[in-house]
Coordinates of C-alpha atoms and ligand atoms in Angstrom, one line a residue:
M1 CA -44.9 -0.4 23.5
L2 CA -42.6 1.9 21.5
G3 CA -41.1 4.9 22.9
A4 CA -42.4 8.3 21.7
M5 CA -39.5 10.0 20.0
Q6 CA -39.1 11.0 16.4
D7 CA -38.3 8.8 13.6
F8 CA -34.7 9.3 12.6
D9 CA -33.3 6.4 10.6
L10 CA -29.5 6.2 11.0
R11 CA -28.8 6.5 7.5
V12 CA -25.5 8.0 6.3
T13 CA -27.1 10.7 3.9
H14 CA -27.9 12.5 7.2
L15 CA -24.1 13.2 7.4
I16 CA -23.9 14.9 4.3
D17 CA -27.1 16.9 4.8
H18 CA -25.7 18.1 8.1
A19 CA -22.4 19.0 6.7
A20 CA -23.9 21.0 3.8
R21 CA -26.4 22.7 6.2
E22 CA -24.0 23.5 9.1
H23 CA -20.6 23.7 7.5
G24 CA -21.5 24.3 3.9
S25 CA -18.6 26.7 3.1
R26 CA -15.9 24.6 4.9
E27 CA -13.4 23.9 2.0
I28 CA -12.6 20.5 0.3
V29 CA -9.3 20.9 -1.5
T30 CA -7.9 18.3 -4.1
R31 CA -4.5 18.1 -5.6
W32 CA -4.8 16.0 -8.6
A33 CA -2.5 13.5 -10.3
D34 CA -1.6 16.0 -13.0
G35 CA -0.6 18.7 -10.4
S36 CA -3.8 20.8 -10.9
E37 CA -5.8 21.7 -7.9
T38 CA -9.6 22.2 -7.3
R39 CA -11.6 23.6 -4.4
T40 CA -15.1 22.9 -3.4
N41 CA -17.0 22.8 -0.1
W42 CA -19.5 20.6 1.9
A43 CA -22.5 22.3 0.1
G44 CA -20.7 21.6 -3.3
I45 CA -20.1 18.0 -2.4
R46 CA -23.7 17.5 -1.4
H47 CA -25.0 19.1 -4.5
D48 CA -22.7 16.9 -6.8
A49 CA -23.8 13.9 -4.9
L50 CA -27.4 14.7 -5.6
R51 CA -26.7 15.2 -9.1
M52 CA -24.8 11.9 -9.3
T53 CA -27.8 10.2 -7.6
Q54 CA -29.9 11.5 -10.6
A55 CA -27.4 10.3 -13.1
L56 CA -27.2 6.9 -11.6
R57 CA -31.0 6.7 -11.7
K58 CA -31.0 7.3 -15.4
L59 CA -28.5 4.5 -15.8
G60 CA -31.1 2.2 -14.2
V61 CA -29.4 1.8 -10.9
Q62 CA -31.7 0.5 -8.2
P63 CA -31.2 0.5 -4.4
G64 CA -29.0 -2.3 -3.5
D65 CA -27.0 -2.3 -6.7
R66 CA -23.2 -2.1 -6.3
I67 CA -21.4 1.1 -7.5
A68 CA -17.6 0.5 -7.6
T69 CA -14.7 2.9 -7.4
L70 CA -11.1 2.4 -8.4
A71 CA -9.6 5.8 -7.3
M72 CA -7.2 7.7 -5.1
N73 CA -8.4 10.3 -2.6
H74 CA -10.1 13.3 -4.2
S75 CA -13.3 15.3 -4.0
R76 CA -15.0 13.5 -6.8
H77 CA -14.4 10.2 -5.1
L78 CA -16.0 11.8 -1.9
V79 CA -19.0 12.8 -4.1
S80 CA -19.2 9.4 -5.2
W81 CA -19.5 8.0 -1.7
Y82 CA -22.5 10.1 -0.9
G83 CA -24.0 9.7 -4.5
A84 CA -23.8 5.9 -4.4
V85 CA -25.5 5.7 -1.1
G86 CA -27.8 8.4 -1.9
V87 CA -29.4 6.3 -4.7
G88 CA -29.7 3.6 -2.1
G89 CA -26.8 1.7 -3.7
I90 CA -23.7 0.0 -2.1
L91 CA -20.5 1.7 -2.5
H92 CA -17.8 -0.7 -3.3
T93 CA -14.2 0.8 -3.0
I94 CA -11.7 -1.4 -4.8
N95 CA -8.0 -1.4 -4.1
P96 CA -6.1 -0.8 -7.3
R97 CA -3.0 -2.4 -5.9
L98 CA -4.7 -5.9 -5.8
F99 CA -3.4 -8.5 -8.3
D100 CA -5.4 -9.2 -11.5
D101 CA -7.0 -12.4 -10.2
Q102 CA -8.1 -10.7 -7.0
L103 CA -9.5 -7.7 -9.0
E104 CA -11.3 -10.0 -11.3
Y105 CA -12.7 -12.1 -8.4
I106 CA -14.0 -9.2 -6.2
A107 CA -15.8 -7.1 -8.9
N108 CA -17.5 -10.3 -10.1
H109 CA -18.3 -11.5 -6.6
A110 CA -19.6 -8.2 -5.7
E111 CA -21.6 -8.0 -8.9
D112 CA -20.7 -4.5 -9.5
L113 CA -22.7 -2.5 -12.1
V114 CA -21.0 0.8 -12.4
L115 CA -17.2 1.6 -12.1
L116 CA -15.9 5.0 -11.4
Y117 CA -12.2 5.2 -12.0
D118 CA -9.1 7.5 -12.1
K119 CA -7.4 8.1 -15.5
A120 CA -4.1 6.6 -13.9
F121 CA -5.9 3.2 -13.7
T122 CA -7.0 3.1 -17.3
P123 CA -4.5 0.2 -18.0
I124 CA -6.2 -1.9 -15.3
I125 CA -9.5 -1.1 -16.8
E126 CA -8.3 -2.2 -20.2
R127 CA -6.9 -5.4 -18.9
M128 CA -9.8 -6.4 -16.7
K129 CA -12.7 -5.4 -18.9
P130 CA -13.0 -8.7 -20.6
K131 CA -12.8 -10.5 -17.3
W132 CA -15.5 -8.4 -15.4
T133 CA -18.8 -9.9 -16.3
T134 CA -21.3 -7.6 -14.5
I135 CA -20.0 -3.9 -15.0
K136 CA -22.0 -2.2 -17.6
H137 CA -20.8 1.5 -17.1
F138 CA -17.4 2.8 -16.8
I139 CA -17.0 6.5 -15.9
C140 CA -13.5 8.2 -15.7
Y141 CA -13.1 10.9 -12.9
D142 CA -10.5 13.1 -14.4
N143 CA -10.9 13.3 -18.2
G144 CA -14.1 15.5 -18.1
E145 CA -16.3 12.4 -18.3
F146 CA -17.6 12.4 -14.6
E147 CA -18.2 16.2 -14.8
D148 CA -20.1 16.0 -18.0
W149 CA -22.2 13.0 -16.7
I150 CA -23.3 14.7 -13.4
G151 CA -23.2 18.1 -15.2
Q152 CA -26.6 17.2 -17.2
E153 CA -28.4 17.1 -13.8
D154 CA -29.7 19.8 -11.6
G155 CA -29.5 18.3 -8.3
K156 CA -33.2 18.7 -7.5
T157 CA -33.9 15.4 -6.2
T158 CA -34.0 13.5 -2.7
W159 CA -32.0 10.6 -1.3
A160 CA -33.4 7.1 -1.3
T161 CA -34.9 6.3 1.9
G162 CA -35.0 2.9 3.6
D163 CA -34.2 0.9 6.6
E164 CA -31.2 1.8 8.7
R165 CA -30.0 -1.8 8.5
D166 CA -29.8 -1.6 4.7
P167 CA -26.3 -2.2 3.3
C168 CA -24.3 1.0 2.2
M169 CA -20.9 0.0 1.6
L170 CA -18.7 -3.1 0.7
C171 CA -14.9 -3.5 1.3
Y172 CA -13.0 -6.5 0.5
T173 CA -10.0 -7.6 2.8
S174 CA -6.9 -8.4 0.7
G175 CA -6.9 -11.9 2.1
T176 CA -3.5 -13.4 2.6
T177 CA -4.9 -16.7 2.1
G178 CA -7.6 -17.9 -0.3
N179 CA -9.9 -15.3 -2.0
P180 CA -10.6 -11.8 -0.6
K181 CA -13.6 -11.5 1.5
G182 CA -16.2 -8.8 1.4
V183 CA -17.3 -6.8 4.5
L184 CA -20.8 -5.4 4.0
Y185 CA -21.4 -2.3 6.2
E186 CA -24.7 -1.1 6.9
H187 CA -26.1 2.5 7.2
R188 CA -26.7 2.1 11.0
S189 CA -23.3 0.5 11.7
T190 CA -21.5 3.1 9.6
M191 CA -23.5 6.0 11.3
L192 CA -22.7 4.8 14.8
H193 CA -19.0 4.3 13.8
A194 CA -19.0 7.9 12.4
I195 CA -20.3 9.3 15.6
T196 CA -17.8 7.3 17.5
G197 CA -15.1 9.1 15.4
L198 CA -16.2 12.3 17.0
Q199 CA -14.8 11.3 20.4
P200 CA -11.7 13.2 21.2
A201 CA -9.7 10.0 21.8
I202 CA -10.4 8.9 18.2
F203 CA -9.8 11.7 15.7
D204 CA -9.9 14.8 17.9
F205 CA -11.9 17.0 15.4
D206 CA -13.3 20.3 16.0
T207 CA -14.5 22.8 13.4
R208 CA -11.1 24.1 13.0
S209 CA -9.6 20.8 12.0
V210 CA -8.0 20.5 8.6
M211 CA -7.4 16.8 7.8
L212 CA -5.2 15.4 5.0
P213 CA -6.0 11.6 5.0
V214 CA -3.1 9.7 3.6
V215 CA -5.0 6.5 4.3
P216 CA -6.7 5.8 0.9
M217 CA -10.4 5.7 0.3
F218 CA -10.1 2.4 -1.1
H219 CA -8.7 0.8 2.1
A220 CA -10.7 0.0 5.1
A221 CA -13.2 2.9 4.3
S222 CA -10.3 5.3 4.8
W223 CA -10.8 4.5 8.5
G224 CA -14.3 6.1 8.3
L225 CA -12.9 9.6 7.8
P226 CA -15.2 10.7 4.8
W227 CA -18.1 9.9 7.2
A228 CA -17.0 11.3 10.5
G229 CA -15.4 14.4 8.7
A230 CA -18.8 15.3 7.4
A231 CA -20.3 14.9 10.9
A232 CA -17.5 17.2 12.3
G233 CA -17.6 19.6 9.3
I234 CA -13.8 19.7 8.9
K235 CA -11.9 20.8 6.1
F236 CA -10.4 18.1 3.9
V237 CA -7.2 18.4 1.9
F238 CA -7.0 15.4 -0.5
S239 CA -4.0 14.4 -2.5
A240 CA -4.4 12.0 -5.6
V241 CA -0.7 11.3 -5.4
N242 CA 1.1 9.8 -2.4
D243 CA 4.4 11.5 -2.6
A244 CA 6.0 12.9 0.6
A245 CA 7.1 16.1 -1.1
V246 CA 3.6 16.9 -2.3
L247 CA 2.0 15.9 0.9
C248 CA 4.3 18.2 3.0
E249 CA 3.9 21.1 0.7
L250 CA 0.2 20.7 1.0
M251 CA 0.2 20.3 4.6
N252 CA 2.2 23.5 5.2
R253 CA 0.2 25.5 2.5
E254 CA -3.2 24.5 3.8
K255 CA -2.3 24.6 7.4
V256 CA -3.2 20.8 8.0
T257 CA -3.7 20.0 11.6
H258 CA -4.7 16.4 11.3
S259 CA -3.3 13.4 9.1
A260 CA -3.8 9.8 9.2
G261 CA -1.9 7.0 7.6
V262 CA 0.0 3.6 8.0
P263 CA 3.5 3.8 9.5
T264 CA 5.3 3.5 6.0
V265 CA 3.7 6.8 5.1
W266 CA 5.1 8.5 8.2
L267 CA 8.5 6.9 7.4
A268 CA 8.5 8.3 3.9
T269 CA 7.5 11.8 5.3
F270 CA 10.3 11.7 7.8
Q271 CA 12.9 10.8 5.1
H272 CA 11.7 13.8 3.0
M273 CA 11.8 15.9 6.0
D274 CA 15.4 15.0 7.0
A275 CA 16.5 15.4 3.2
T276 CA 15.0 18.9 2.8
G277 CA 14.8 20.4 6.3
T278 CA 11.0 20.6 6.0
T279 CA 9.0 20.8 9.2
L280 CA 5.2 20.5 9.8
P281 CA 4.4 23.3 12.3
T282 CA 0.7 23.2 12.0
L283 CA 0.4 19.4 12.5
R284 CA -1.1 18.4 15.9
Q285 CA -2.8 15.0 15.5
A286 CA -1.3 12.0 13.8
I287 CA -3.5 9.0 13.5
I288 CA -1.3 6.0 13.0
G289 CA -2.6 2.4 12.3
G290 CA -2.9 -0.6 10.0
S291 CA 0.3 -2.0 11.5
A292 CA 2.3 -1.3 14.6
A293 CA 3.8 2.2 14.9
P294 CA 7.5 1.9 15.9
R295 CA 8.7 3.6 19.0
F296 CA 11.0 6.2 17.3
M297 CA 8.2 7.3 15.1
I298 CA 5.9 8.0 18.1
E299 CA 8.9 9.7 20.0
R300 CA 9.7 11.9 17.0
L301 CA 6.1 13.0 16.5
M302 CA 5.5 13.6 20.2
K303 CA 8.7 15.6 20.6
A304 CA 7.4 17.9 17.6
G305 CA 4.4 18.5 19.7
V306 CA 2.1 16.2 17.7
N307 CA -0.4 14.0 19.5
V308 CA -0.3 10.4 18.3
A309 CA -3.3 8.2 18.2
H310 CA -2.0 4.8 17.5
A311 CA -5.0 3.0 16.4
W312 CA -5.8 -0.7 15.9
G313 CA -8.6 -2.1 13.7
M314 CA -9.4 -3.9 10.6
T315 CA -11.8 -3.9 7.5
E316 CA -14.0 -6.2 9.5
T317 CA -14.3 -3.6 12.5
S318 CA -15.3 -0.6 10.2
P319 CA -12.4 -0.2 11.1
I320 CA -12.2 1.5 14.5
G321 CA -11.3 -0.9 17.2
T322 CA -9.1 0.9 19.6
T323 CA -7.0 4.1 19.8
G324 CA -4.2 5.2 22.1
A325 CA -5.2 8.3 24.1
Q326 CA -3.9 9.7 27.1
T327 CA -4.3 7.9 30.3
W328 CA -5.8 9.7 33.4
D329 CA -2.5 9.9 35.0
W330 CA -0.7 11.1 31.9
D331 CA 0.8 14.2 33.3
E332 CA 2.5 12.2 36.0
R333 CA 4.2 10.0 33.5
S334 CA 7.6 10.5 32.2
F335 CA 8.1 11.0 28.5
D336 CA 9.5 7.5 28.1
E337 CA 6.5 5.9 29.8
Q338 CA 4.2 7.9 27.8
V339 CA 5.8 6.7 24.6
T340 CA 5.7 3.1 26.0
I341 CA 1.8 3.6 26.4
K342 CA 1.5 5.1 23.0
Q343 CA 3.4 2.1 21.5
M344 CA 0.6 -0.1 22.7
Q345 CA -2.7 -0.1 20.6
G346 CA -4.8 1.8 23.2
R347 CA -8.3 1.3 24.4
V348 CA -11.8 0.8 23.1
P349 CA -14.3 3.6 22.6
F350 CA -17.8 2.8 24.0
G351 CA -19.4 0.2 21.6
V352 CA -16.4 -2.1 21.2
E353 CA -15.7 -5.0 23.4
L354 CA -12.5 -7.2 23.4
R355 CA -11.4 -10.4 25.0
T356 CA -8.6 -12.8 24.5
V357 CA -9.0 -16.5 24.4
D358 CA -6.4 -19.4 24.7
L359 CA -4.7 -19.9 21.2
G360 CA -5.0 -23.7 21.7
D361 CA -8.4 -23.8 23.3
P362 CA -10.9 -20.9 22.3
T363 CA -13.4 -21.8 24.9
K364 CA -10.9 -20.6 27.6
V365 CA -11.2 -16.9 28.1
L366 CA -8.0 -15.3 29.3
P367 CA -7.4 -12.8 32.2
R368 CA -6.8 -9.2 31.6
D369 CA -3.5 -9.4 33.4
G370 CA -1.1 -7.5 31.2
Q371 CA 1.0 -10.9 30.7
T372 CA -1.1 -13.5 29.1
S373 CA -1.2 -13.3 25.2
G374 CA -4.1 -15.1 23.3
A375 CA -6.3 -14.9 20.2
L376 CA -8.0 -11.5 20.1
Q377 CA -11.8 -11.4 19.7
V378 CA -14.2 -8.4 19.2
R379 CA -17.7 -7.5 19.2
G380 CA -19.9 -4.5 18.8
P381 CA -22.4 -2.8 16.6
W382 CA -19.8 -2.0 13.7
I383 CA -18.1 -5.4 13.9
I384 CA -18.7 -7.9 11.2
K385 CA -21.2 -10.8 11.7
R386 CA -20.3 -12.7 8.6
Y387 CA -18.7 -12.2 5.2
F388 CA -20.7 -11.0 2.2
K389 CA -22.7 -13.9 0.7
A390 CA -21.5 -16.2 3.4
E391 CA -24.1 -18.6 4.7
A392 CA -25.4 -17.9 8.3
D393 CA -23.9 -20.4 10.7
A394 CA -23.9 -21.4 14.5
T395 CA -21.0 -19.1 15.2
D396 CA -23.2 -16.0 14.2
A397 CA -24.9 -16.3 17.5
E398 CA -21.8 -16.1 19.6
Q399 CA -21.1 -12.4 18.3
W400 CA -17.4 -12.6 18.9
F401 CA -15.4 -12.1 15.7
D402 CA -12.0 -13.9 15.7
T403 CA -9.6 -11.2 14.5
G404 CA -6.6 -13.5 13.7
D405 CA -4.6 -11.1 16.0
V406 CA -2.6 -12.1 19.1
A407 CA -2.7 -9.7 22.0
I408 CA -2.3 -9.1 25.6
L409 CA -5.0 -7.3 27.4
H410 CA -3.9 -5.0 30.3
P411 CA -6.0 -4.6 33.5
D412 CA -7.1 -1.1 32.4
G413 CA -8.3 -2.5 29.0
T414 CA -5.2 -1.5 27.0
L415 CA -4.7 -3.6 24.0
Q416 CA -1.0 -4.7 23.1
L417 CA -0.8 -6.5 19.9
T418 CA 1.9 -9.0 19.8
D419 CA 1.3 -10.8 16.5
R420 CA -1.0 -12.4 13.9
T421 CA -2.0 -15.9 14.7
K422 CA -0.3 -17.1 11.5
D423 CA 2.9 -15.2 12.2
V424 CA 3.7 -16.0 15.7
I425 CA 7.0 -17.9 16.1
K426 CA 6.7 -20.9 18.4
S427 CA 10.0 -21.8 20.0
G428 CA 10.4 -24.6 22.5
G429 CA 6.5 -24.5 23.2
E430 CA 6.7 -20.7 23.9
W431 CA 5.6 -17.9 21.8
I432 CA 7.9 -15.3 20.4
S433 CA 6.4 -12.0 19.2
S434 CA 7.6 -11.2 15.7
V435 CA 6.2 -7.7 16.0
E436 CA 8.3 -6.9 19.2
L437 CA 11.5 -8.0 17.3
E438 CA 10.6 -5.9 14.4
N439 CA 9.8 -2.8 16.4
A440 CA 13.1 -3.1 18.2
A441 CA 15.0 -3.5 15.1
V442 CA 13.7 -0.5 13.2
G443 CA 14.9 1.5 16.2
V444 CA 18.5 0.9 15.0
P445 CA 19.9 3.7 12.8
G446 CA 20.4 2.5 9.3
V447 CA 17.5 0.0 9.5
A448 CA 14.8 0.9 7.0
E449 CA 12.6 -2.2 7.4
A450 CA 12.8 -5.4 9.4
A451 CA 10.6 -8.6 9.4
A452 CA 10.9 -11.7 11.7
I453 CA 10.0 -15.0 10.7
G454 CA 10.2 -18.5 12.2
I455 CA 12.6 -21.1 10.7
Y456 CA 12.2 -24.9 11.3
H457 CA 14.5 -26.0 14.0
P458 CA 14.7 -29.8 15.0
K459 CA 15.0 -29.0 18.7
W460 CA 13.1 -25.9 19.3
D461 CA 10.4 -26.4 16.5
E462 CA 10.9 -22.9 15.2
R463 CA 13.6 -20.2 15.8
P464 CA 13.3 -16.6 14.7
I465 CA 15.4 -15.0 12.0
L466 CA 15.4 -11.4 11.3
V467 CA 15.3 -10.1 7.6
V468 CA 16.5 -6.5 7.4
V469 CA 16.6 -3.9 4.5
K470 CA 19.2 -1.2 5.1
K471 CA 18.5 2.5 4.6
A472 CA 19.9 3.8 1.4
G473 CA 23.5 5.1 1.8
M474 CA 23.8 3.9 5.4
D475 CA 25.7 0.9 6.8
V476 CA 24.7 -1.1 9.7
T477 CA 26.1 -4.3 11.0
K478 CA 24.4 -7.5 12.2
E479 CA 26.3 -7.0 15.5
A480 CA 24.9 -3.5 16.1
I481 CA 21.3 -4.8 15.5
M482 CA 21.9 -7.8 17.8
A483 CA 23.3 -5.5 20.5
H484 CA 20.3 -3.1 20.2
L485 CA 17.8 -6.1 20.4
A486 CA 19.7 -7.7 23.4
E487 CA 18.7 -4.6 25.5
R488 CA 15.1 -4.8 24.5
V489 CA 13.9 -8.4 24.3
A490 CA 14.3 -11.6 26.3
K491 CA 17.5 -13.5 25.5
W492 CA 15.7 -16.6 24.1
W493 CA 13.9 -14.3 21.7
L494 CA 17.0 -13.0 20.0
P495 CA 17.0 -14.1 16.3
D496 CA 19.3 -17.0 15.4
A497 CA 20.4 -15.1 12.3
I498 CA 20.0 -11.6 10.6
E499 CA 19.8 -11.5 6.9
F500 CA 20.1 -8.4 4.7
V501 CA 18.0 -8.2 1.7
D502 CA 17.3 -5.6 -0.9
A503 CA 13.6 -5.7 -0.5
I504 CA 10.8 -7.3 1.7
P505 CA 7.6 -8.3 -0.1
H506 CA 4.6 -6.2 0.5
G507 CA 0.9 -6.9 0.0
A508 CA -1.8 -4.7 -1.7
T509 CA -2.3 -2.7 1.5
G510 CA 1.4 -1.9 1.8
K511 CA 2.0 -4.2 4.8
I512 CA 4.8 -6.8 4.9
S513 CA 3.7 -10.0 3.4
K514 CA 5.0 -12.6 5.8
K515 CA 3.6 -15.4 3.7
D516 CA 5.6 -14.4 0.6
L517 CA 8.7 -13.7 2.9
R518 CA 8.3 -17.3 4.4
D519 CA 8.2 -18.7 0.8
Q520 CA 11.4 -16.9 0.0
F521 CA 13.1 -18.4 3.0
R522 CA 11.4 -21.9 2.6
E523 CA 14.9 -23.6 1.9
Y524 CA 16.7 -21.7 4.5
K525 CA 18.9 -23.7 7.0
L526 CA 19.9 -22.4 10.5
A527 CA 23.4 -23.1 11.3
D528 CA 22.7 -25.5 14.1
A529 CA 19.8 -27.3 12.5
Ligands
LIG1 P1 -5.4 -6.6 5.7 O1 -5.8 -8.0 6.2 O2 -5.9 -6.6 4.2 O3 -4.1 -6.1 6.0 P2 -6.8 -4.7 7.4 O4 -6.3 -3.5 6.8 O5 -8.2 -4.8 7.8 O6 -6.6 -5.9 6.3 O7 -5.7 -5.2 8.5 C1 -6.1 -5.4 9.8 C2 -4.9 -6.0 10.5 O8 -3.9 -5.1 10.6 C3 -5.3 -6.2 12.0 O9 -5.9 -7.5 12.1 C4 -3.8 -6.3 12.6 O10 -3.2 -7.4 12.5 C5 -3.3 -5.2 11.8 N1 -3.1 -3.9 12.5 C6 -4.0 -2.9 12.4 N2 -3.7 -1.9 13.2 C7 -2.6 -2.2 13.8 C8 -1.8 -1.6 14.9 N3 -1.9 -0.4 15.4 N4 -0.6 -2.3 15.4 C9 -0.5 -3.5 14.9 N5 -1.2 -4.2 14.0 C10 -2.3 -3.6 13.5

């Protein structure tokens, strides 16, 4: 027997219909790469997306075809998200910072048919065109081409219909080992994820919210903001350039209340604020994720009256896994305790389940005791089952995705990430968290960036060393860093050496590449080894 409620497939085109109908005049502002600015609204985005759907049909695009983008954050990119899914296609957002062989691999693996791109990425297009075997149509966003292309259409059409389990979006993880892997989101998973984003503990949106997402639309679905933002009918302010001066100016002029980005984005913002005396008086919600938010960052934002939602997730989790919200006894906590709580990665929303298993024996589920660390696994309706084009196998039935993260779960469900499985440092049979060492180190004035890696040691197996980049124009000594660490981590965790470098290698998503760093220090010898 079926229930007797109306049919309403959870397809993401409902989101843009809702935004245009209920919040049609809410503005979408774009600051383009050339410094110009345009303004549209949710009704305009829907109209353009419908026109794009018509234009794609004329190109012969069929439901299930892949429509790729190579673009920064702007309103035409947003139009394309809805235009691509509107024709029943699969939106494939490509990260322009990937290396050429990765760019070649993913576009061919995805079998992209159409590619929409920013003028700034023309050199990539020119370079890659001969290597991309499936892309038939290239359309540039900001040289008049995109506007002309959709300008020939009238928008009088309807969205493709279909099953809510149809795929709608494809994102590749940068893959620190081997080829990148595709994560194929479906309409239903994306819709449930978008609705989850409306919970106060996640983005804390209401109709007055003005969001400037710094997290790119090409990385981890911009944390789902283009979908959740439509459901909430918020105002978006996009910047096609990631420059702290531009971002701060926009935030103040457009009275931005919400922003989202990885820790390095906030670091650059702070540096600009310190250099110029700029403040961000309208900001009240900062979503930080992608890598661990350091303590001083959380402290600084909280002192400025900004709520910090420290979030954990990954491309494979759509990406919302957890966010750090206030605990029920928040008001009884001291400021220091509050910061300590925010420094952890928070708790799951309804729909996500977490567990940790023994690093050596994955059949052993570990207790949520706030002490034992293990391999983090996750499940839920917006968590990956298997990678794009991967064969179904026995592990599908288990429905627990292995995140590659190492974590402690607390009795109240709070997640505390301690490392990535491949980055943990094993010393004398015990684990040392590289993340905790790094977090402590970046709290030292004069330290711009720090990374801890394990170096071979004949007695202890591995011992940590800390690689540090100094802030420009500031001096800091190894002794000062060591003294700071000694107050914050166990004695046997203290690095055997500190090495200053000019730069630490980063991957395509802006995160430290431990693999490259370990390669650089492959020949390194510890003093007592
Ligand atoms: P990539 O592997 O390309 O970096 P993701 O952006 O999907 O892909 O990265 C997900 C990973 O980023 C997580 O598995 C975790 O290791 C790390 N991460 C995400 N959020 C946090 C956080 N708040 N604190 C610490 N690490 C995080």
